[in-house]
Tab-separated table of C-alpha atoms in Angstrom:
chain	number	residue	atom	x	y	z
B	23	ILE	CA	13.827	1.099	50.662
B	24	GLU	CA	13.076	-0.389	54.059
B	25	LEU	CA	9.563	1.071	54.013
B	26	VAL	CA	8.920	-0.422	50.563
B	27	VAL	CA	10.134	-3.864	51.675
B	28	ALA	CA	8.149	-3.715	54.925
B	29	SER	CA	4.972	-2.639	53.102
B	30	LEU	CA	5.275	-5.500	50.606
B	31	ALA	CA	6.161	-8.028	53.322
B	32	ALA	CA	3.112	-7.016	55.369
B	33	ASP	CA	0.966	-7.242	52.236
B	34	PHE	CA	-0.141	-3.627	52.670
B	35	THR	CA	0.458	-3.056	48.971
B	36	ARG	CA	1.305	-4.934	45.790
B	37	ILE	CA	2.794	-1.935	43.969
B	38	ALA	CA	5.360	0.581	45.178
B	39	SER	CA	7.129	3.517	43.593
B	40	LEU	CA	10.520	4.823	44.649
B	41	GLN	CA	11.730	8.142	43.244
B	42	TYR	CA	14.801	9.929	44.556
B	43	THR	CA	14.397	13.224	42.708
B	44	ASN	CA	12.219	14.820	40.073
B	45	SER	CA	13.210	14.933	36.417
B	46	VAL	CA	14.910	18.304	36.685
B	47	GLY	CA	16.180	17.678	40.198
B	48	GLN	CA	19.497	19.123	41.151
B	49	PRO	CA	20.863	16.722	43.733
B	50	HIS	CA	24.425	17.551	44.636
B	51	MET	CA	25.775	14.133	45.547
B	52	LYS	CA	28.669	15.313	47.663
B	53	TRP	CA	28.891	11.950	49.455
B	54	ILE	CA	30.161	10.397	46.193
B	55	GLY	CA	32.357	13.365	45.314
B	56	VAL	CA	30.026	15.174	42.900
B	57	GLU	CA	29.633	18.860	43.778
B	58	GLU	CA	27.653	19.927	40.697
B	59	GLY	CA	23.937	19.405	40.271
B	60	GLN	CA	22.942	16.274	38.379
B	61	HIS	CA	20.649	18.156	35.999
B	62	ASP	CA	23.350	20.630	34.987
B	63	LEU	CA	25.812	17.777	34.409
B	64	SER	CA	23.269	15.950	32.249
B	65	HIS	CA	23.181	18.909	29.847
B	66	GLU	CA	26.912	18.888	29.240
B	67	PRO	CA	27.996	17.587	25.824
B	68	ASN	CA	29.033	13.938	25.593
B	69	SER	CA	32.547	15.149	24.790
B	70	ASN	CA	32.896	16.596	28.324
B	71	GLU	CA	34.723	13.633	29.854
B	72	THR	CA	34.666	15.065	33.383
B	73	ALA	CA	30.887	15.509	33.299
B	74	GLN	CA	30.448	12.004	31.839
B	75	GLU	CA	32.601	10.517	34.620
B	76	LYS	CA	30.487	12.287	37.243
B	77	LEU	CA	27.247	11.143	35.607
B	78	THR	CA	28.611	7.606	35.577
B	79	LYS	CA	29.310	7.920	39.315
B	80	ILE	CA	25.788	9.192	39.910
B	81	ASN	CA	24.224	6.380	37.883
B	82	ALA	CA	26.414	3.821	39.673
B	83	TRP	CA	25.055	5.150	42.980
B	84	TYR	CA	21.468	4.748	41.730
B	85	ALA	CA	22.322	1.235	40.495
B	86	GLY	CA	23.605	0.449	43.987
B	87	GLU	CA	20.272	1.551	45.442
B	88	VAL	CA	18.374	-0.711	43.025
B	89	ALA	CA	20.730	-3.571	43.911
B	90	HIS	CA	20.141	-2.902	47.625
B	91	LEU	CA	16.370	-3.041	47.068
B	92	ALA	CA	16.707	-6.310	45.135
B	93	ARG	CA	18.907	-7.813	47.891
B	94	ARG	CA	16.441	-6.804	50.604
B	95	LEU	CA	13.562	-8.308	48.623
B	96	ALA	CA	15.571	-11.502	48.055
B	97	GLU	CA	16.314	-11.762	51.797
B	98	THR	CA	12.680	-11.272	52.809
B	99	PRO	CA	10.411	-14.332	52.782
B	100	GLU	CA	7.137	-14.032	50.920
B	101	PRO	CA	4.213	-14.155	53.360
B	102	GLY	CA	3.016	-17.749	53.351
B	103	GLY	CA	6.490	-19.186	52.748
B	104	GLN	CA	6.435	-19.324	48.939
B	105	GLY	CA	9.961	-18.066	48.241
B	106	SER	CA	11.206	-14.505	48.651
B	107	LEU	CA	9.573	-11.192	47.884
B	108	LEU	CA	11.919	-10.857	44.902
B	109	ASP	CA	10.536	-14.127	43.501
B	110	HIS	CA	7.149	-12.377	43.291
B	111	THR	CA	8.289	-8.857	42.395
B	112	THR	CA	9.459	-7.113	39.266
B	113	ILE	CA	11.530	-3.972	39.721
B	114	LEU	CA	11.524	-1.564	36.798
B	115	TRP	CA	14.330	1.007	36.933
B	116	THR	CA	14.283	3.678	34.267
B	117	ASN	CA	14.959	7.236	33.249
B	118	GLU	CA	12.633	9.427	31.237
B	119	LEU	CA	15.277	10.308	28.629
B	120	GLY	CA	17.894	8.551	26.549
B	121	GLU	CA	20.264	11.517	26.898
B	122	GLY	CA	19.763	14.594	29.030
B	123	ASN	CA	21.721	16.985	26.840
B	124	SER	CA	19.534	16.382	23.777
B	125	HIS	CA	16.317	15.343	25.577
B	126	SER	CA	16.330	12.307	23.316
B	127	LEU	CA	13.579	9.752	23.659
B	128	ASP	CA	15.780	7.211	21.876
B	129	ASP	CA	17.573	4.471	23.808
B	130	ILE	CA	15.829	5.133	27.117
B	131	PRO	CA	17.526	2.820	29.619
B	132	LEU	CA	15.192	0.313	31.269
B	133	VAL	CA	16.279	-2.380	33.709
B	134	MET	CA	14.021	-5.093	35.097
B	135	VAL	CA	14.917	-7.290	38.071
B	136	GLY	CA	12.922	-10.111	39.661
B	137	ASN	CA	10.614	-12.880	38.574
B	138	GLY	CA	7.241	-11.491	39.575
B	139	LEU	CA	5.791	-11.047	36.084
B	140	GLY	CA	7.303	-14.093	34.421
B	141	PHE	CA	9.710	-12.240	32.135
B	142	THR	CA	13.065	-13.876	31.411
B	143	MET	CA	15.801	-12.034	33.298
B	144	GLY	CA	19.587	-12.051	33.060
B	145	ARG	CA	19.929	-10.734	29.521
B	146	ALA	CA	20.253	-7.481	27.625
B	147	LEU	CA	17.731	-6.732	24.891
B	148	ASP	CA	17.877	-3.996	22.279
B	149	PHE	CA	14.557	-2.963	20.774
B	150	LYS	CA	15.812	-0.299	18.375
B	151	GLY	CA	13.160	2.263	17.560
B	152	VAL	CA	10.389	0.530	19.515
B	153	PRO	CA	8.381	2.974	21.658
B	154	HIS	CA	8.644	2.276	25.373
B	155	ASN	CA	4.848	2.567	25.558
B	156	ARG	CA	4.773	-0.997	24.272
B	157	LEU	CA	6.849	-2.156	27.257
B	158	HIS	CA	4.414	-0.460	29.614
B	159	LEU	CA	1.570	-2.179	27.803
B	160	ALA	CA	3.366	-5.537	28.179
B	161	LEU	CA	3.767	-4.856	31.905
B	162	ALA	CA	0.031	-4.106	32.196
B	163	HIS	CA	-0.811	-7.325	30.342
B	164	ALA	CA	1.527	-9.309	32.624
B	165	MET	CA	-0.409	-7.901	35.593
B	166	GLY	CA	-3.651	-9.218	34.124
B	167	HIS	CA	-4.917	-6.117	32.301
B	168	THR	CA	-5.064	-7.886	28.945
B	169	GLY	CA	-7.958	-5.760	27.704
B	170	LEU	CA	-5.716	-2.710	27.405
B	171	VAL	CA	-4.766	-1.971	23.808
B	172	ARG	CA	-2.735	1.178	24.414
B	173	PHE	CA	-0.647	2.878	27.042
B	174	GLY	CA	-0.304	6.622	26.721
B	175	ASN	CA	-0.254	8.063	23.220
B	176	PRO	CA	-2.065	5.567	20.933
B	177	ASP	CA	0.315	6.452	18.080
B	178	TYR	CA	3.024	4.503	19.944
B	179	CYS	CA	1.062	1.324	20.710
B	180	GLY	CA	-0.165	0.275	17.290
B	181	ASP	CA	1.761	-2.991	17.348
B	182	GLY	CA	0.451	-3.997	20.782
B	183	PRO	CA	2.456	-5.058	23.799
B	184	LEU	CA	6.175	-5.615	23.431
B	185	THR	CA	7.010	-9.243	22.737
B	186	GLY	CA	10.177	-11.220	23.376
B	187	LEU	CA	10.209	-10.641	27.135
B	188	THR	CA	9.425	-14.215	28.200
């Protein structure tokens, strides 16, 4: 996190990616009391309350890391004195699946923080059945790539960029 903040503050980059593990990673998060691997836990049925509690703990830890990044960006002045880095940054936190045990592509969780792309924050939106490709297309458009008409599989971008974000 500190390297990301320092790189943005020094204007070495305008885009950063932070990934803690790969999609089938098996972190054993013993420091939060989870001995089992995250991937194995994610394949347990939703009825396994113990596994769900541990997954909730794991996701709360990741949420804390995103919150820490947002705090550090908010505390760091933008070069040139025009607000904070968070005022000019959008954090996108996501997972590649809606549920690990079914490998569902439905209800993929996506969280955005920061005002860098002009989207309205501080609300929860539910775009039932809308492919997340359209969100990625909206992000590209917000970054000035308005000539893009698809992101990824064209079958999932037919309606253009996702609307209702501003």
